[in-house]
Amino acid sequence: MHVTHLSLADFRSYARVEVPLDPGVTAFVGANGQGKTNLVEAVGYLATLGSHRVSSDAPLVRMGAERAVIRAAVTQGERSQLVELELNPGRANRARINRSSQVRPRDVLGIVRTVLFAPEDLALVKGDPGERRRFLDELVTARSPRMAGVRSDYERVLKQRNTLLKSAAMARRHGGRSLDLSTLDVWDQHLGQVGAELLAQRLDLIATLQPLADKAYADVAPGGGPVTLEYRSSVGAEVGPARTREELYAQLIEALAGVRKQEIERGVTLVGPHRDDLVLGLRSMPAKGYASHGESWSYALALRLASYELLRGEGNEPVLVLDDVFAELDARRRERLAELVAPGEQVLVTAAVGEDVPGVLAGARYAVSAGEVERL
């Protein structure tokens, strides 16, 4: 799969830009702040319905514009599709596939698939659990686009349940009449159902990703491993890919019952996939807090390379995006990474100077300056 044309309107710094793309390696070269990352960010948005740089859509719309449009022509085998997203901050986004407007934004998921490695990925190793949950859930959705609906349902149920718990906590603190919490049992069941599905998908992903991540780390940093991926669940019981969805549901329901008193006191849901973490191990120690800066970079890179191999092995090779990462790597890791990704069907690279792009990544080059994109 590869993108053959990218069109942006009022996206970030671009009033309008048209960029034809070829298979193989394409490098966007330009000084910081000129707009090169905006191009690959747009491609990533089509794949995930989110940005790797910001948590909301508002910064993606050019100053003074009401909306932004991302449009891409995509080819997979003999099939070509045109996918378009209209970003409307404060209102519902809109989507079109092959110029049909009768689709939801999440219906475009799976048409474009990307694996993106950026400086922000260091947070996968050093950051909060939310960074690692996002990594898992985006990869789960890339494998199975229907999981976007499951994730949305989980967030909706969690929000409703937290609202009820918060009201109960406020009533207790102010000495008011206790609220009828009979509906909490209903929300527990909903949370258990969608939570078990999300949990099962995460566990299956980790089991599949583990050997790929260990191999990728050995490729990037020979002799530096092994690495381990361990799922730490807020359920407090042992969970693993061998557990059925019914068993996971029962565990979630039991765990929710066990913390109900604390939840009512605090006004928040304390158990569920939103409280879980992926524990990254390096040589039998937690990578967070023990890995050096270079080892952390290698680990983050290994996770992305493993994701790439996973998706490619499942039959739809993703676009690999390397956003300003070569300047962050030492010479050995830089050359090793370039050798590993060079055979990809489509690799998009951004760099501040052309010399940062290793010679093995020969291909098309664009100069990016002040919102202008010119092929060299």
Short mmCIF file of C-alpha atoms in Angstrom, two decimals:
data_model
loop_
_atom_site.label_atom_id
_atom_site.label_comp_id
_atom_site.label_asym_id
_atom_site.label_seq_id
_atom_site.Cartn_x
_atom_site.Cartn_y
_atom_site.Cartn_z
CA MET A 1 0.00 0.00 0.00
CA HIS A 2 1.26 3.50 -0.78
CA VAL A 3 -0.01 7.04 -1.10
CA THR A 4 0.26 8.38 -4.65
CA HIS A 5 -0.92 11.94 -4.04
CA LEU A 6 -1.39 14.14 -0.97
CA SER A 7 -3.53 17.28 -1.06
CA LEU A 8 -3.92 19.70 1.85
CA ALA A 9 -6.13 22.74 2.26
CA ASP A 10 -5.81 25.01 5.30
CA PHE A 11 -3.94 22.30 7.18
CA ARG A 12 -1.33 23.66 9.60
CA SER A 13 0.87 26.10 7.66
CA TYR A 14 -0.49 25.20 4.24
CA ALA A 15 -3.22 27.23 2.59
CA ARG A 16 -3.05 24.70 -0.22
CA VAL A 17 -0.45 22.19 -1.37
CA GLU A 18 -0.36 19.28 -3.80
CA VAL A 19 2.34 16.62 -3.40
CA PRO A 20 2.65 13.68 -5.81
CA LEU A 21 4.29 10.69 -4.15
CA ASP A 22 6.05 7.61 -5.48
CA PRO A 23 6.67 4.20 -3.97
CA GLY A 24 10.01 3.81 -2.27
CA VAL A 25 11.75 6.51 -0.27
CA THR A 26 10.66 10.15 -0.29
CA ALA A 27 12.55 12.67 1.83
CA PHE A 28 11.22 16.10 2.81
CA VAL A 29 14.13 18.36 3.68
CA GLY A 30 13.89 21.78 5.26
CA ALA A 31 14.80 23.84 8.29
CA ASN A 32 12.74 23.53 11.44
CA GLY A 33 9.41 25.31 11.28
CA GLN A 34 9.08 25.22 7.50
CA GLY A 35 6.29 22.64 7.33
CA LYS A 36 7.90 19.31 6.51
CA THR A 37 6.48 17.50 9.53
CA ASN A 38 3.02 18.87 8.70
CA LEU A 39 3.03 16.76 5.54
CA VAL A 40 3.69 13.42 7.24
CA GLU A 41 1.42 14.42 10.12
CA ALA A 42 -1.43 14.67 7.60
CA VAL A 43 -0.71 11.18 6.28
CA GLY A 44 -0.64 9.86 9.85
CA TYR A 45 -3.96 11.54 10.60
CA LEU A 46 -5.63 9.62 7.78
CA ALA A 47 -4.39 6.40 9.36
CA THR A 48 -5.30 7.09 12.99
CA LEU A 49 -7.75 10.03 13.05
CA GLY A 50 -5.29 11.76 15.33
CA SER A 51 -2.00 13.63 15.39
CA HIS A 52 1.23 12.39 16.92
CA ARG A 53 1.98 15.98 18.01
CA VAL A 54 -1.24 17.39 19.52
CA SER A 55 -4.29 15.92 21.24
CA SER A 56 -6.99 18.01 19.54
CA ASP A 57 -7.83 19.08 15.99
CA ALA A 58 -7.86 22.83 16.55
CA PRO A 59 -4.08 23.35 16.06
CA LEU A 60 -4.29 21.47 12.76
CA VAL A 61 -6.45 24.15 11.13
CA ARG A 62 -4.54 27.05 9.61
CA MET A 63 -4.89 30.31 11.53
CA GLY A 64 -7.94 32.21 10.29
CA ALA A 65 -9.53 29.23 8.52
CA GLU A 66 -12.70 27.46 9.64
CA ARG A 67 -11.72 23.96 8.59
CA ALA A 68 -8.90 21.90 7.14
CA VAL A 69 -9.02 19.23 4.46
CA ILE A 70 -6.70 16.25 4.02
CA ARG A 71 -7.10 14.31 0.78
CA ALA A 72 -5.02 11.37 -0.42
CA ALA A 73 -5.04 8.97 -3.35
CA VAL A 74 -4.06 5.52 -2.14
CA THR A 75 -3.08 2.42 -4.12
CA GLN A 76 -3.11 -1.12 -2.81
CA GLY A 77 -2.32 -3.73 -5.42
CA GLU A 78 -4.64 -3.09 -8.36
CA ARG A 79 -7.09 -1.03 -6.29
CA SER A 80 -7.02 2.76 -5.95
CA GLN A 81 -9.09 4.87 -3.57
CA LEU A 82 -9.50 8.55 -2.82
CA VAL A 83 -9.94 9.32 0.86
CA GLU A 84 -10.76 12.73 2.32
CA LEU A 85 -11.17 14.09 5.83
CA GLU A 86 -12.57 17.52 6.69
CA LEU A 87 -11.52 18.72 10.13
CA ASN A 88 -14.04 20.98 11.85
CA PRO A 89 -12.89 21.96 15.37
CA GLY A 90 -15.85 22.20 17.72
CA ARG A 91 -18.07 20.32 15.28
CA ALA A 92 -18.19 16.86 13.78
CA ASN A 93 -15.50 16.01 11.27
CA ARG A 94 -16.61 14.76 7.86
CA ALA A 95 -15.25 12.05 5.59
CA ARG A 96 -15.52 10.95 2.00
CA ILE A 97 -14.29 7.83 0.23
CA ASN A 98 -14.18 7.97 -3.56
CA ARG A 99 -16.16 11.22 -3.30
CA SER A 100 -19.06 9.59 -1.44
CA SER A 101 -20.14 11.61 1.61
CA GLN A 102 -22.15 8.80 3.20
CA VAL A 103 -19.38 7.64 5.50
CA ARG A 104 -18.25 8.33 9.05
CA PRO A 105 -14.68 9.47 9.73
CA ARG A 106 -13.82 6.15 11.32
CA ASP A 107 -14.88 4.38 8.10
CA VAL A 108 -11.66 5.59 6.49
CA LEU A 109 -9.55 3.65 8.99
CA GLY A 110 -7.65 0.87 7.28
CA ILE A 111 -7.44 2.58 3.89
CA VAL A 112 -4.19 4.26 4.88
CA ARG A 113 -2.00 2.45 7.38
CA THR A 114 1.14 3.99 8.78
CA VAL A 115 3.84 3.28 11.30
CA LEU A 116 5.35 6.56 12.42
CA PHE A 117 8.53 7.05 14.39
CA ALA A 118 9.17 10.54 15.75
CA PRO A 119 11.15 12.17 18.56
CA GLU A 120 7.96 12.12 20.65
CA ASP A 121 8.22 8.32 20.72
CA LEU A 122 10.80 8.50 23.48
CA ALA A 123 7.75 8.93 25.72
CA LEU A 124 6.81 5.32 24.95
CA VAL A 125 9.69 4.29 27.19
CA LYS A 126 10.09 7.23 29.53
CA GLY A 127 6.57 8.65 29.66
CA ASP A 128 3.32 7.94 31.46
CA PRO A 129 1.19 4.80 30.96
CA GLY A 130 -1.18 6.77 28.73
CA GLU A 131 1.50 6.94 26.05
CA ARG A 132 1.84 3.18 25.99
CA ARG A 133 -1.93 2.61 26.06
CA ARG A 134 -2.27 4.88 23.05
CA PHE A 135 0.46 2.94 21.27
CA LEU A 136 -1.35 -0.34 21.90
CA ASP A 137 -4.78 0.96 20.93
CA GLU A 138 -3.65 2.61 17.71
CA LEU A 139 -1.94 -0.61 16.67
CA VAL A 140 -4.97 -2.67 17.67
CA THR A 141 -7.11 -0.42 15.46
CA ALA A 142 -4.62 -0.64 12.58
CA ARG A 143 -4.93 -4.43 12.74
CA SER A 144 -8.71 -4.35 13.05
CA PRO A 145 -10.41 -1.04 12.13
CA ARG A 146 -13.66 -2.13 13.80
CA MET A 147 -11.87 -1.61 17.12
CA ALA A 148 -12.27 2.13 16.61
CA GLY A 149 -15.93 1.61 17.44
CA VAL A 150 -15.09 -0.48 20.50
CA ARG A 151 -12.69 2.18 21.76
CA SER A 152 -15.32 4.87 21.19
CA ASP A 153 -17.93 2.81 23.06
CA TYR A 154 -15.54 2.27 25.95
CA GLU A 155 -14.81 5.99 26.25
CA ARG A 156 -18.54 6.78 26.16
CA VAL A 157 -19.39 4.21 28.85
CA LEU A 158 -16.47 5.34 31.00
CA LYS A 159 -17.59 8.96 30.75
CA GLN A 160 -21.16 8.11 31.75
CA ARG A 161 -20.02 5.94 34.63
CA ASN A 162 -17.64 8.60 35.91
CA THR A 163 -20.42 11.18 35.77
CA LEU A 164 -22.60 8.98 37.96
CA LEU A 165 -19.77 8.30 40.41
CA LYS A 166 -18.88 11.98 40.60
CA SER A 167 -22.49 12.89 41.41
CA ALA A 168 -22.54 10.26 44.15
CA ALA A 169 -19.27 11.54 45.60
CA MET A 170 -20.51 15.14 45.60
CA ALA A 171 -23.74 14.12 47.33
CA ARG A 172 -21.83 12.33 50.07
CA ARG A 173 -19.42 15.20 50.65
CA HIS A 174 -22.21 17.73 51.01
CA GLY A 175 -24.39 15.58 53.23
CA GLY A 176 -27.17 15.32 50.70
CA ARG A 177 -29.45 12.41 50.05
CA SER A 178 -27.65 9.39 48.67
CA LEU A 179 -28.19 8.86 44.97
CA ASP A 180 -29.82 5.73 43.63
CA LEU A 181 -26.86 3.77 42.33
CA SER A 182 -28.83 0.86 40.90
CA THR A 183 -27.93 2.02 37.41
CA LEU A 184 -24.26 1.60 38.32
CA ASP A 185 -24.69 -2.15 37.91
CA VAL A 186 -25.86 -1.56 34.34
CA TRP A 187 -22.85 0.62 33.57
CA ASP A 188 -20.61 -2.04 35.14
CA GLN A 189 -21.95 -4.56 32.65
CA HIS A 190 -21.43 -2.21 29.71
CA LEU A 191 -17.90 -1.37 30.87
CA GLY A 192 -17.16 -5.06 31.37
CA GLN A 193 -18.35 -6.00 27.88
CA VAL A 194 -16.45 -3.40 25.87
CA GLY A 195 -13.53 -3.45 28.30
CA ALA A 196 -13.12 -7.20 27.90
CA GLU A 197 -13.05 -6.85 24.11
CA LEU A 198 -10.42 -4.11 24.25
CA LEU A 199 -8.41 -6.04 26.84
CA ALA A 200 -8.50 -9.22 24.74
CA GLN A 201 -7.24 -7.37 21.69
CA ARG A 202 -4.42 -5.74 23.64
CA LEU A 203 -3.32 -9.06 25.13
CA ASP A 204 -3.32 -10.79 21.75
CA LEU A 205 -1.34 -7.90 20.28
CA ILE A 206 1.32 -8.04 22.99
CA ALA A 207 1.76 -11.80 22.60
CA THR A 208 2.25 -11.35 18.85
CA LEU A 209 4.46 -8.27 19.18
CA GLN A 210 6.83 -9.65 21.83
CA PRO A 211 9.13 -11.74 19.60
CA LEU A 212 9.09 -9.08 16.88
CA ALA A 213 10.14 -6.38 19.35
CA ASP A 214 12.92 -8.56 20.73
CA LYS A 215 14.25 -9.20 17.22
CA ALA A 216 13.94 -5.54 16.24
CA TYR A 217 15.90 -4.45 19.31
CA ALA A 218 18.62 -6.98 18.47
CA ASP A 219 18.74 -5.60 14.93
CA VAL A 220 19.04 -1.99 16.10
CA ALA A 221 21.31 -2.60 19.12
CA PRO A 222 23.03 -6.00 18.70
CA GLY A 223 23.75 -7.68 22.00
CA GLY A 224 21.76 -5.13 23.97
CA GLY A 225 18.64 -7.19 24.77
CA PRO A 226 16.58 -9.12 25.46
CA VAL A 227 13.43 -7.04 25.76
CA THR A 228 10.10 -8.09 27.28
CA LEU A 229 6.56 -6.74 27.03
CA GLU A 230 4.32 -7.35 30.04
CA TYR A 231 0.72 -6.21 30.42
CA ARG A 232 -0.07 -4.83 33.87
CA SER A 233 -3.81 -4.85 34.46
CA SER A 234 -5.74 -2.77 36.98
CA VAL A 235 -7.93 -5.83 37.51
CA GLY A 236 -5.28 -7.08 39.90
CA ALA A 237 -5.57 -10.68 38.70
CA GLU A 238 -3.51 -12.56 36.20
CA VAL A 239 -4.57 -11.81 32.65
CA GLY A 240 -3.16 -13.18 29.44
CA PRO A 241 -3.99 -14.01 25.85
CA ALA A 242 -5.21 -17.48 26.91
CA ARG A 243 -8.13 -15.89 28.77
CA THR A 244 -11.43 -15.86 26.93
CA ARG A 245 -13.51 -12.70 26.61
CA GLU A 246 -16.01 -14.24 29.01
CA GLU A 247 -13.28 -14.79 31.60
CA LEU A 248 -11.96 -11.26 31.14
CA TYR A 249 -15.50 -9.89 31.50
CA ALA A 250 -15.97 -11.81 34.76
CA GLN A 251 -12.63 -10.53 36.06
CA LEU A 252 -13.55 -6.94 35.25
CA ILE A 253 -16.97 -7.22 36.91
CA GLU A 254 -15.43 -8.77 40.03
CA ALA A 255 -12.75 -6.08 40.19
CA LEU A 256 -15.31 -3.29 39.80
CA ALA A 257 -17.36 -4.73 42.66
CA GLY A 258 -14.24 -4.88 44.81
CA VAL A 259 -13.46 -1.18 44.46
CA ARG A 260 -16.98 0.26 44.37
CA LYS A 261 -16.70 1.86 47.80
CA GLN A 262 -13.45 3.63 46.87
CA GLU A 263 -14.91 4.68 43.52
CA ILE A 264 -17.93 6.30 45.16
CA GLU A 265 -15.63 8.09 47.61
CA ARG A 266 -13.35 9.38 44.83
CA GLY A 267 -15.92 9.83 42.08
CA VAL A 268 -13.94 8.05 39.39
CA THR A 269 -13.63 4.60 37.79
CA LEU A 270 -10.59 2.84 39.22
CA VAL A 271 -10.60 -0.39 37.19
CA GLY A 272 -10.49 -1.00 33.47
CA PRO A 273 -8.25 -0.80 30.40
CA HIS A 274 -7.95 2.97 30.88
CA ARG A 275 -5.91 2.29 34.04
CA ASP A 276 -3.60 -0.39 32.64
CA ASP A 277 0.02 -0.20 31.53
CA LEU A 278 2.48 -1.93 29.25
CA VAL A 279 5.63 -2.64 31.23
CA LEU A 280 8.71 -2.61 29.02
CA GLY A 281 11.58 -4.75 30.24
CA LEU A 282 15.22 -4.64 29.20
CA ARG A 283 17.59 -7.33 30.45
CA SER A 284 15.13 -8.29 33.21
CA MET A 285 14.84 -4.68 34.46
CA PRO A 286 12.13 -2.09 33.79
CA ALA A 287 13.27 0.03 30.87
CA LYS A 288 11.68 3.11 32.41
CA GLY A 289 14.15 4.45 34.92
CA TYR A 290 16.92 1.96 34.12
CA ALA A 291 17.55 2.23 30.37
CA SER A 292 20.08 4.80 29.21
CA HIS A 293 19.07 7.51 26.76
CA GLY A 294 20.48 5.54 23.85
CA GLU A 295 18.82 2.33 25.01
CA SER A 296 15.49 4.14 25.38
CA TRP A 297 15.77 5.40 21.80
CA SER A 298 16.58 1.88 20.61
CA TYR A 299 13.61 0.48 22.53
CA ALA A 300 11.17 3.02 21.11
CA LEU A 301 12.52 2.35 17.65
CA ALA A 302 12.21 -1.42 18.18
CA LEU A 303 8.54 -1.04 19.11
CA ARG A 304 7.85 0.85 15.89
CA LEU A 305 9.83 -1.55 13.74
CA ALA A 306 8.03 -4.48 15.36
CA SER A 307 4.70 -2.78 14.61
CA TYR A 308 5.76 -2.36 11.00
CA GLU A 309 6.73 -6.03 10.67
CA LEU A 310 3.47 -7.10 12.32
CA LEU A 311 1.26 -5.13 9.96
CA ARG A 312 3.32 -6.08 6.93
CA GLY A 313 3.09 -9.73 7.90
CA GLU A 314 -0.69 -9.49 8.07
CA GLY A 315 -0.94 -8.61 4.42
CA ASN A 316 -1.12 -4.82 4.04
CA GLU A 317 2.26 -3.16 4.28
CA PRO A 318 1.95 0.24 5.95
CA VAL A 319 3.62 3.48 4.97
CA LEU A 320 6.66 3.91 7.20
CA VAL A 321 7.17 7.49 8.40
CA LEU A 322 10.45 8.63 9.98
CA ASP A 323 9.87 12.14 11.24
CA ASP A 324 13.11 13.96 12.04
CA VAL A 325 14.62 10.95 13.77
CA PHE A 326 18.02 10.53 12.12
CA ALA A 327 19.40 13.66 13.79
CA GLU A 328 18.52 12.10 17.15
CA LEU A 329 20.46 8.87 16.52
CA ASP A 330 24.16 8.16 16.67
CA ALA A 331 25.90 7.10 13.46
CA ARG A 332 25.64 3.37 14.15
CA ARG A 333 21.91 3.41 14.91
CA ARG A 334 21.29 5.79 12.01
CA GLU A 335 22.89 3.50 9.45
CA ARG A 336 21.33 0.38 10.94
CA LEU A 337 17.86 1.92 10.86
CA ALA A 338 18.30 3.03 7.26
CA GLU A 339 19.33 -0.47 6.18
CA LEU A 340 16.30 -1.99 7.90
CA VAL A 341 13.69 0.32 6.37
CA ALA A 342 15.12 0.88 2.89
CA PRO A 343 13.24 -2.07 1.31
CA GLY A 344 9.83 -0.71 2.45
CA GLU A 345 7.12 -0.19 -0.16
CA GLN A 346 6.83 3.47 0.86
CA VAL A 347 9.04 5.31 3.32
CA LEU A 348 8.51 9.00 4.11
CA VAL A 349 11.42 10.79 5.79
CA THR A 350 11.76 14.32 7.15
CA ALA A 351 15.11 15.91 7.93
CA ALA A 352 16.45 19.39 8.63
CA VAL A 353 19.41 18.89 6.28
CA GLY A 354 19.91 16.43 3.46
CA GLU A 355 23.07 15.03 5.04
CA ASP A 356 20.97 13.61 7.89
CA VAL A 357 19.35 11.14 5.48
CA PRO A 358 21.64 8.11 5.01
CA GLY A 359 22.73 7.42 1.45
CA VAL A 360 21.03 4.01 1.40
CA LEU A 361 17.68 5.86 1.49
CA ALA A 362 18.03 7.14 -2.04
CA GLY A 363 14.81 8.26 -3.69
CA ALA A 364 12.69 11.33 -4.34
CA ARG A 365 13.53 14.51 -2.44
CA TYR A 366 11.48 17.62 -1.77
CA ALA A 367 12.69 20.94 -0.45
CA VAL A 368 10.26 22.45 2.04
CA SER A 369 10.50 26.16 2.80
CA ALA A 370 7.93 28.67 4.07
CA GLY A 371 5.04 26.42 3.18
CA GLU A 372 6.31 25.71 -0.33
CA VAL A 373 7.09 22.13 -1.38
CA GLU A 374 9.37 21.74 -4.41
CA ARG A 375 10.66 18.51 -5.88
CA LEU A 376 14.41 18.49 -6.41
#
